[in-house]
Amino acid sequence: MSEKPIIITLELCKACGICYRLCPTGAIAGNEKGEVVLQHPEKCIKCGMCEDHCPDFAISVWRDEDGK
């Protein structure tokens, strides 16, 4: 697994919270500034729920060459 399994583009994110409410492992969270952060990268299973449901296209899931 890469060091950063997902990339969050804060310039696009409006901190709606959809991503961290849908994250099945709790890898994504909101911080004290109201920003979305990858708080626990080791928990990310690259399921794509955050990327698929982000209305602002602010999250990209890093997948290996084999698609995982």
mmCIF file as gemmi writes it, N, C-alpha and C atoms, coordinates in Angstrom:
data_model
loop_
_atom_site.group_PDB
_atom_site.id
_atom_site.type_symbol
_atom_site.label_atom_id
_atom_site.label_alt_id
_atom_site.label_comp_id
_atom_site.label_asym_id
_atom_site.label_entity_id
_atom_site.label_seq_id
_atom_site.pdbx_PDB_ins_code
_atom_site.Cartn_x
_atom_site.Cartn_y
_atom_site.Cartn_z
_atom_site.occupancy
_atom_site.B_iso_or_equiv
_atom_site.pdbx_formal_charge
_atom_site.auth_seq_id
_atom_site.auth_asym_id
_atom_site.pdbx_PDB_model_num
ATOM 1 N N . MET Axp A 1 ? 0.856 -1.175 0 1 0 ? 1 A 1
ATOM 2 C CA . MET Axp A 1 ? 0 0 0 1 0 ? 1 A 1
ATOM 3 C C . MET Axp A 1 ? 0.899 1.234 0 1 0 ? 1 A 1
ATOM 4 N N . SER Axp A 2 ? 0.501 2.244 -0.769 1 0 ? 2 A 1
ATOM 5 C CA . SER Axp A 2 ? 1.283 3.468 -0.806 1 0 ? 2 A 1
ATOM 6 C C . SER Axp A 2 ? 1.189 4.184 0.537 1 0 ? 2 A 1
ATOM 7 N N . GLU Axp A 3 ? 2.122 5.122 0.77 1 0 ? 3 A 1
ATOM 8 C CA . GLU Axp A 3 ? 2.091 5.874 2.024 1 0 ? 3 A 1
ATOM 9 C C . GLU Axp A 3 ? 0.816 6.69 2.157 1 0 ? 3 A 1
ATOM 10 N N . LYS Axp A 4 ? 0.355 7.27 1.052 1 0 ? 4 A 1
ATOM 11 C CA . LYS Axp A 4 ? -0.87 8.064 1.061 1 0 ? 4 A 1
ATOM 12 C C . LYS Axp A 4 ? -1.878 7.391 0.134 1 0 ? 4 A 1
ATOM 13 N N . PRO Axp A 5 ? -2.735 6.536 0.677 1 0 ? 5 A 1
ATOM 14 C CA . PRO Axp A 5 ? -3.68 5.802 -0.168 1 0 ? 5 A 1
ATOM 15 C C . PRO Axp A 5 ? -4.72 6.691 -0.826 1 0 ? 5 A 1
ATOM 16 N N . ILE Axp A 6 ? -4.987 7.869 -0.267 1 0 ? 6 A 1
ATOM 17 C CA . ILE Axp A 6 ? -5.899 8.811 -0.91 1 0 ? 6 A 1
ATOM 18 C C . ILE Axp A 6 ? -5.287 10.202 -0.89 1 0 ? 6 A 1
ATOM 19 N N . ILE Axp A 7 ? -5.704 11.004 -1.855 1 0 ? 7 A 1
ATOM 20 C CA . ILE Axp A 7 ? -5.265 12.392 -1.939 1 0 ? 7 A 1
ATOM 21 C C . ILE Axp A 7 ? -6.494 13.268 -1.77 1 0 ? 7 A 1
ATOM 22 N N . ILE Axp A 8 ? -6.44 14.198 -0.833 1 0 ? 8 A 1
ATOM 23 C CA . ILE Axp A 8 ? -7.531 15.139 -0.597 1 0 ? 8 A 1
ATOM 24 C C . ILE Axp A 8 ? -7.074 16.509 -1.077 1 0 ? 8 A 1
ATOM 25 N N . THR Axp A 9 ? -7.786 17.065 -2.055 1 0 ? 9 A 1
ATOM 26 C CA . THR Axp A 9 ? -7.469 18.389 -2.578 1 0 ? 9 A 1
ATOM 27 C C . THR Axp A 9 ? -8.295 19.404 -1.805 1 0 ? 9 A 1
ATOM 28 N N . LEU Axp A 10 ? -7.666 20.033 -0.824 1 0 ? 10 A 1
ATOM 29 C CA . LEU Axp A 10 ? -8.388 20.933 0.074 1 0 ? 10 A 1
ATOM 30 C C . LEU Axp A 10 ? -8.969 22.145 -0.646 1 0 ? 10 A 1
ATOM 31 N N . GLU Axp A 11 ? -8.363 22.55 -1.755 1 0 ? 11 A 1
ATOM 32 C CA . GLU Axp A 11 ? -8.886 23.684 -2.519 1 0 ? 11 A 1
ATOM 33 C C . GLU Axp A 11 ? -10.263 23.379 -3.11 1 0 ? 11 A 1
ATOM 34 N N . LEU Axp A 12 ? -10.551 22.113 -3.341 1 0 ? 12 A 1
ATOM 35 C CA . LEU Axp A 12 ? -11.852 21.709 -3.893 1 0 ? 12 A 1
ATOM 36 C C . LEU Axp A 12 ? -12.848 21.307 -2.81 1 0 ? 12 A 1
ATOM 37 N N . CYS Axp A 13 ? -12.334 20.879 -1.671 1 0 ? 13 A 1
ATOM 38 C CA . CYS Axp A 13 ? -13.175 20.357 -0.592 1 0 ? 13 A 1
ATOM 39 C C . CYS Axp A 13 ? -13.922 21.474 0.127 1 0 ? 13 A 1
ATOM 40 N N . LYS Axp A 14 ? -15.231 21.266 0.312 1 0 ? 14 A 1
ATOM 41 C CA . LYS Axp A 14 ? -15.99 22.237 1.102 1 0 ? 14 A 1
ATOM 42 C C . LYS Axp A 14 ? -16.382 21.669 2.469 1 0 ? 14 A 1
ATOM 43 N N . ALA Axp A 15 ? -15.721 20.59 2.856 1 0 ? 15 A 1
ATOM 44 C CA . ALA Axp A 15 ? -15.859 19.986 4.185 1 0 ? 15 A 1
ATOM 45 C C . ALA Axp A 15 ? -17.298 19.606 4.518 1 0 ? 15 A 1
ATOM 46 N N . CYS Axp A 16 ? -17.977 18.981 3.563 1 0 ? 16 A 1
ATOM 47 C CA . CYS Axp A 16 ? -19.364 18.569 3.799 1 0 ? 16 A 1
ATOM 48 C C . CYS Axp A 16 ? -19.452 17.367 4.738 1 0 ? 16 A 1
ATOM 49 N N . GLY Axp A 17 ? -18.363 16.569 4.827 1 0 ? 17 A 1
ATOM 50 C CA . GLY Axp A 17 ? -18.323 15.435 5.739 1 0 ? 17 A 1
ATOM 51 C C . GLY Axp A 17 ? -18.844 14.13 5.176 1 0 ? 17 A 1
ATOM 52 N N . ILE Axp A 18 ? -19.295 14.132 3.932 1 0 ? 18 A 1
ATOM 53 C CA . ILE Axp A 18 ? -19.808 12.895 3.332 1 0 ? 18 A 1
ATOM 54 C C . ILE Axp A 18 ? -18.74 11.809 3.364 1 0 ? 18 A 1
ATOM 55 N N . CYS Axp A 19 ? -17.523 12.156 3.015 1 0 ? 19 A 1
ATOM 56 C CA . CYS Axp A 19 ? -16.455 11.159 2.922 1 0 ? 19 A 1
ATOM 57 C C . CYS Axp A 19 ? -16.188 10.475 4.255 1 0 ? 19 A 1
ATOM 58 N N . TYR Axp A 20 ? -16.071 11.249 5.313 1 0 ? 20 A 1
ATOM 59 C CA . TYR Axp A 20 ? -15.744 10.585 6.578 1 0 ? 20 A 1
ATOM 60 C C . TYR Axp A 20 ? -16.94 9.914 7.22 1 0 ? 20 A 1
ATOM 61 N N . ARG Axp A 21 ? -18.136 10.313 6.87 1 0 ? 21 A 1
ATOM 62 C CA . ARG Axp A 21 ? -19.313 9.579 7.369 1 0 ? 21 A 1
ATOM 63 C C . ARG Axp A 21 ? -19.464 8.242 6.644 1 0 ? 21 A 1
ATOM 64 N N . LEU Axp A 22 ? -19.018 8.169 5.4 1 0 ? 22 A 1
ATOM 65 C CA . LEU Axp A 22 ? -19.122 6.931 4.634 1 0 ? 22 A 1
ATOM 66 C C . LEU Axp A 22 ? -17.926 6 4.81 1 0 ? 22 A 1
ATOM 67 N N . CYS Axp A 23 ? -16.811 6.516 5.285 1 0 ? 23 A 1
ATOM 68 C CA . CYS Axp A 23 ? -15.598 5.707 5.392 1 0 ? 23 A 1
ATOM 69 C C . CYS Axp A 23 ? -15.834 4.532 6.347 1 0 ? 23 A 1
ATOM 70 N N . PRO Axp A 24 ? -15.734 3.29 5.846 1 0 ? 24 A 1
ATOM 71 C CA . PRO Axp A 24 ? -16.045 2.136 6.692 1 0 ? 24 A 1
ATOM 72 C C . PRO Axp A 24 ? -15.004 1.847 7.771 1 0 ? 24 A 1
ATOM 73 N N . THR Axp A 25 ? -13.814 2.427 7.642 1 0 ? 25 A 1
ATOM 74 C CA . THR Axp A 25 ? -12.762 2.135 8.614 1 0 ? 25 A 1
ATOM 75 C C . THR Axp A 25 ? -12.399 3.313 9.507 1 0 ? 25 A 1
ATOM 76 N N . GLY Axp A 26 ? -12.954 4.476 9.24 1 0 ? 26 A 1
ATOM 77 C CA . GLY Axp A 26 ? -12.615 5.657 10.032 1 0 ? 26 A 1
ATOM 78 C C . GLY Axp A 26 ? -11.267 6.257 9.684 1 0 ? 26 A 1
ATOM 79 N N . ALA Axp A 27 ? -10.77 5.977 8.48 1 0 ? 27 A 1
ATOM 80 C CA . ALA Axp A 27 ? -9.474 6.513 8.069 1 0 ? 27 A 1
ATOM 81 C C . ALA Axp A 27 ? -9.521 8.023 7.855 1 0 ? 27 A 1
ATOM 82 N N . ILE Axp A 28 ? -10.666 8.534 7.414 1 0 ? 28 A 1
ATOM 83 C CA . ILE Axp A 28 ? -10.832 9.958 7.127 1 0 ? 28 A 1
ATOM 84 C C . ILE Axp A 28 ? -11.596 10.602 8.277 1 0 ? 28 A 1
ATOM 85 N N . ALA Axp A 29 ? -11.203 11.832 8.595 1 0 ? 29 A 1
ATOM 86 C CA . ALA Axp A 29 ? -11.871 12.553 9.683 1 0 ? 29 A 1
ATOM 87 C C . ALA Axp A 29 ? -11.843 14.05 9.392 1 0 ? 29 A 1
ATOM 88 N N . GLY Axp A 30 ? -12.613 14.78 10.171 1 0 ? 30 A 1
ATOM 89 C CA . GLY Axp A 30 ? -12.551 16.236 10.122 1 0 ? 30 A 1
ATOM 90 C C . GLY Axp A 30 ? -11.65 16.713 11.247 1 0 ? 30 A 1
ATOM 91 N N . ASN Axp A 31 ? -10.855 17.748 10.98 1 0 ? 31 A 1
ATOM 92 C CA . ASN Axp A 31 ? -9.98 18.259 12.037 1 0 ? 31 A 1
ATOM 93 C C . ASN Axp A 31 ? -10.584 19.497 12.694 1 0 ? 31 A 1
ATOM 94 N N . GLU Axp A 32 ? -9.848 20.077 13.63 1 0 ? 32 A 1
ATOM 95 C CA . GLU Axp A 32 ? -10.352 21.226 14.386 1 0 ? 32 A 1
ATOM 96 C C . GLU Axp A 32 ? -10.55 22.474 13.529 1 0 ? 32 A 1
ATOM 97 N N . LYS Axp A 33 ? -9.911 22.517 12.351 1 0 ? 33 A 1
ATOM 98 C CA . LYS Axp A 33 ? -10.084 23.647 11.429 1 0 ? 33 A 1
ATOM 99 C C . LYS Axp A 33 ? -11.275 23.442 10.495 1 0 ? 33 A 1
ATOM 100 N N . GLY Axp A 34 ? -11.92 22.286 10.603 1 0 ? 34 A 1
ATOM 101 C CA . GLY Axp A 34 ? -13.027 21.969 9.716 1 0 ? 34 A 1
ATOM 102 C C . GLY Axp A 34 ? -12.586 21.363 8.401 1 0 ? 34 A 1
ATOM 103 N N . GLU Axp A 35 ? -11.31 21.015 8.299 1 0 ? 35 A 1
ATOM 104 C CA . GLU Axp A 35 ? -10.784 20.408 7.081 1 0 ? 35 A 1
ATOM 105 C C . GLU Axp A 35 ? -10.902 18.887 7.162 1 0 ? 35 A 1
ATOM 106 N N . VAL Axp A 36 ? -11.018 18.261 6.007 1 0 ? 36 A 1
ATOM 107 C CA . VAL Axp A 36 ? -11.033 16.807 5.932 1 0 ? 36 A 1
ATOM 108 C C . VAL Axp A 36 ? -9.589 16.333 5.829 1 0 ? 36 A 1
ATOM 109 N N . VAL Axp A 37 ? -9.236 15.351 6.637 1 0 ? 37 A 1
ATOM 110 C CA . VAL Axp A 37 ? -7.866 14.837 6.652 1 0 ? 37 A 1
ATOM 111 C C . VAL Axp A 37 ? -7.867 13.311 6.666 1 0 ? 37 A 1
ATOM 112 N N . LEU Axp A 38 ? -6.798 12.753 6.129 1 0 ? 38 A 1
ATOM 113 C CA . LEU Axp A 38 ? -6.578 11.313 6.22 1 0 ? 38 A 1
ATOM 114 C C . LEU Axp A 38 ? -5.888 11.073 7.556 1 0 ? 38 A 1
ATOM 115 N N . GLN Axp A 39 ? -6.679 10.858 8.57 1 0 ? 39 A 1
ATOM 116 C CA . GLN Axp A 39 ? -6.17 10.769 9.938 1 0 ? 39 A 1
ATOM 117 C C . GLN Axp A 39 ? -5.464 9.445 10.216 1 0 ? 39 A 1
ATOM 118 N N . HIS Axp A 40 ? -5.955 8.369 9.62 1 0 ? 40 A 1
ATOM 119 C CA . HIS Axp A 40 ? -5.384 7.039 9.857 1 0 ? 40 A 1
ATOM 120 C C . HIS Axp A 40 ? -5.135 6.342 8.515 1 0 ? 40 A 1
ATOM 121 N N . PRO Axp A 41 ? -4.062 6.711 7.802 1 0 ? 41 A 1
ATOM 122 C CA . PRO Axp A 41 ? -3.815 6.117 6.484 1 0 ? 41 A 1
ATOM 123 C C . PRO Axp A 41 ? -3.667 4.6 6.523 1 0 ? 41 A 1
ATOM 124 N N . GLU Axp A 42 ? -3.197 4.079 7.642 1 0 ? 42 A 1
ATOM 125 C CA . GLU Axp A 42 ? -3.019 2.625 7.757 1 0 ? 42 A 1
ATOM 126 C C . GLU Axp A 42 ? -4.348 1.879 7.769 1 0 ? 42 A 1
ATOM 127 N N . LYS Axp A 43 ? -5.442 2.576 8.055 1 0 ? 43 A 1
ATOM 128 C CA . LYS Axp A 43 ? -6.763 1.949 8.072 1 0 ? 43 A 1
ATOM 129 C C . LYS Axp A 43 ? -7.445 1.962 6.705 1 0 ? 43 A 1
ATOM 130 N N . CYS Axp A 44 ? -6.941 2.782 5.785 1 0 ? 44 A 1
ATOM 131 C CA . CYS Axp A 44 ? -7.587 2.922 4.477 1 0 ? 44 A 1
ATOM 132 C C . CYS Axp A 44 ? -7.48 1.619 3.684 1 0 ? 44 A 1
ATOM 133 N N . ILE Axp A 45 ? -8.616 1.125 3.199 1 0 ? 45 A 1
ATOM 134 C CA . ILE Axp A 45 ? -8.65 -0.109 2.415 1 0 ? 45 A 1
ATOM 135 C C . ILE Axp A 45 ? -8.865 0.181 0.931 1 0 ? 45 A 1
ATOM 136 N N . LYS Axp A 46 ? -8.805 1.463 0.548 1 0 ? 46 A 1
ATOM 137 C CA . LYS Axp A 46 ? -8.957 1.899 -0.843 1 0 ? 46 A 1
ATOM 138 C C . LYS Axp A 46 ? -10.267 1.425 -1.454 1 0 ? 46 A 1
ATOM 139 N N . CYS Axp A 47 ? -11.334 1.448 -0.68 1 0 ? 47 A 1
ATOM 140 C CA . CYS Axp A 47 ? -12.625 0.975 -1.182 1 0 ? 47 A 1
ATOM 141 C C . CYS Axp A 47 ? -13.236 1.937 -2.201 1 0 ? 47 A 1
ATOM 142 N N . GLY Axp A 48 ? -12.855 3.214 -2.13 1 0 ? 48 A 1
ATOM 143 C CA . GLY Axp A 48 ? -13.354 4.197 -3.082 1 0 ? 48 A 1
ATOM 144 C C . GLY Axp A 48 ? -14.658 4.87 -2.706 1 0 ? 48 A 1
ATOM 145 N N . MET Axp A 49 ? -15.203 4.545 -1.544 1 0 ? 49 A 1
ATOM 146 C CA . MET Axp A 49 ? -16.468 5.164 -1.127 1 0 ? 49 A 1
ATOM 147 C C . MET Axp A 49 ? -16.335 6.682 -1.059 1 0 ? 49 A 1
ATOM 148 N N . CYS Axp A 50 ? -15.247 7.167 -0.505 1 0 ? 50 A 1
ATOM 149 C CA . CYS Axp A 50 ? -15.043 8.617 -0.379 1 0 ? 50 A 1
ATOM 150 C C . CYS Axp A 50 ? -14.949 9.276 -1.749 1 0 ? 50 A 1
ATOM 151 N N . GLU Axp A 51 ? -14.179 8.686 -2.631 1 0 ? 51 A 1
ATOM 152 C CA . GLU Axp A 51 ? -13.998 9.232 -3.978 1 0 ? 51 A 1
ATOM 153 C C . GLU Axp A 51 ? -15.306 9.211 -4.763 1 0 ? 51 A 1
ATOM 154 N N . ASP Axp A 52 ? -16.022 8.117 -4.69 1 0 ? 52 A 1
ATOM 155 C CA . ASP Axp A 52 ? -17.265 7.963 -5.453 1 0 ? 52 A 1
ATOM 156 C C . ASP Axp A 52 ? -18.364 8.915 -5.012 1 0 ? 52 A 1
ATOM 157 N N . HIS Axp A 53 ? -18.375 9.298 -3.748 1 0 ? 53 A 1
ATOM 158 C CA . HIS Axp A 53 ? -19.475 10.109 -3.224 1 0 ? 53 A 1
ATOM 159 C C . HIS Axp A 53 ? -19.132 11.572 -2.975 1 0 ? 53 A 1
ATOM 160 N N . CYS Axp A 54 ? -17.888 11.957 -3.203 1 0 ? 54 A 1
ATOM 161 C CA . CYS Axp A 54 ? -17.499 13.357 -2.992 1 0 ? 54 A 1
ATOM 162 C C . CYS Axp A 54 ? -18.131 14.232 -4.075 1 0 ? 54 A 1
ATOM 163 N N . PRO Axp A 55 ? -19.015 15.165 -3.691 1 0 ? 55 A 1
ATOM 164 C CA . PRO Axp A 55 ? -19.688 16 -4.683 1 0 ? 55 A 1
ATOM 165 C C . PRO Axp A 55 ? -18.763 17.026 -5.337 1 0 ? 55 A 1
ATOM 166 N N . ASP Axp A 56 ? -17.586 17.235 -4.753 1 0 ? 56 A 1
ATOM 167 C CA . ASP Axp A 56 ? -16.653 18.237 -5.271 1 0 ? 56 A 1
ATOM 168 C C . ASP Axp A 56 ? -15.446 17.626 -5.983 1 0 ? 56 A 1
ATOM 169 N N . PHE Axp A 57 ? -15.42 16.3 -6.11 1 0 ? 57 A 1
ATOM 170 C CA . PHE Axp A 57 ? -14.3 15.587 -6.746 1 0 ? 57 A 1
ATOM 171 C C . PHE Axp A 57 ? -12.97 15.957 -6.086 1 0 ? 57 A 1
ATOM 172 N N . ALA Axp A 58 ? -12.995 16.09 -4.77 1 0 ? 58 A 1
ATOM 173 C CA . ALA Axp A 58 ? -11.82 16.522 -4.019 1 0 ? 58 A 1
ATOM 174 C C . ALA Axp A 58 ? -10.97 15.363 -3.512 1 0 ? 58 A 1
ATOM 175 N N . ILE Axp A 59 ? -11.414 14.135 -3.726 1 0 ? 59 A 1
ATOM 176 C CA . ILE Axp A 59 ? -10.68 12.971 -3.224 1 0 ? 59 A 1
ATOM 177 C C . ILE Axp A 59 ? -10.352 12.031 -4.373 1 0 ? 59 A 1
ATOM 178 N N . SER Axp A 60 ? -9.099 11.593 -4.399 1 0 ? 60 A 1
ATOM 179 C CA . SER Axp A 60 ? -8.657 10.59 -5.366 1 0 ? 60 A 1
ATOM 180 C C . SER Axp A 60 ? -8.052 9.429 -4.59 1 0 ? 60 A 1
ATOM 181 N N . VAL Axp A 61 ? -8.45 8.229 -4.951 1 0 ? 61 A 1
ATOM 182 C CA . VAL Axp A 61 ? -7.886 7.034 -4.323 1 0 ? 61 A 1
ATOM 183 C C . VAL Axp A 61 ? -6.711 6.58 -5.168 1 0 ? 61 A 1
ATOM 184 N N . TRP Axp A 62 ? -5.558 6.441 -4.532 1 0 ? 62 A 1
ATOM 185 C CA . TRP Axp A 62 ? -4.354 5.985 -5.215 1 0 ? 62 A 1
ATOM 186 C C . TRP Axp A 62 ? -4.429 4.471 -5.357 1 0 ? 62 A 1
ATOM 187 N N . ARG Axp A 63 ? -4.436 4.013 -6.593 1 0 ? 63 A 1
ATOM 188 C CA . ARG Axp A 63 ? -4.489 2.571 -6.851 1 0 ? 63 A 1
ATOM 189 C C . ARG Axp A 63 ? -3.198 2.135 -7.517 1 0 ? 63 A 1
ATOM 190 N N . ASP Axp A 64 ? -2.772 0.938 -7.202 1 0 ? 64 A 1
ATOM 191 C CA . ASP Axp A 64 ? -1.576 0.383 -7.815 1 0 ? 64 A 1
ATOM 192 C C . ASP Axp A 64 ? -1.865 0.075 -9.279 1 0 ? 64 A 1
ATOM 193 N N . GLU Axp A 65 ? -0.835 -0.301 -10.025 1 0 ? 65 A 1
ATOM 194 C CA . GLU Axp A 65 ? -0.999 -0.592 -11.447 1 0 ? 65 A 1
ATOM 195 C C . GLU Axp A 65 ? -2.009 -1.698 -11.707 1 0 ? 65 A 1
ATOM 196 N N . ASP Axp A 66 ? -2.165 -2.616 -10.77 1 0 ? 66 A 1
ATOM 197 C CA . ASP Axp A 66 ? -3.11 -3.711 -10.96 1 0 ? 66 A 1
ATOM 198 C C . ASP Axp A 66 ? -4.53 -3.327 -10.548 1 0 ? 66 A 1
ATOM 199 N N . GLY Axp A 67 ? -4.739 -2.049 -10.202 1 0 ? 67 A 1
ATOM 200 C CA . GLY Axp A 67 ? -6.076 -1.569 -9.874 1 0 ? 67 A 1
ATOM 201 C C . GLY Axp A 67 ? -6.451 -1.688 -8.416 1 0 ? 67 A 1
ATOM 202 N N . LYS Axp A 68 ? -5.536 -2.154 -7.586 1 0 ? 68 A 1
ATOM 203 C CA . LYS Axp A 68 ? -5.838 -2.339 -6.159 1 0 ? 68 A 1
ATOM 204 C C . LYS Axp A 68 ? -5.359 -1.154 -5.361 1 0 ? 68 A 1
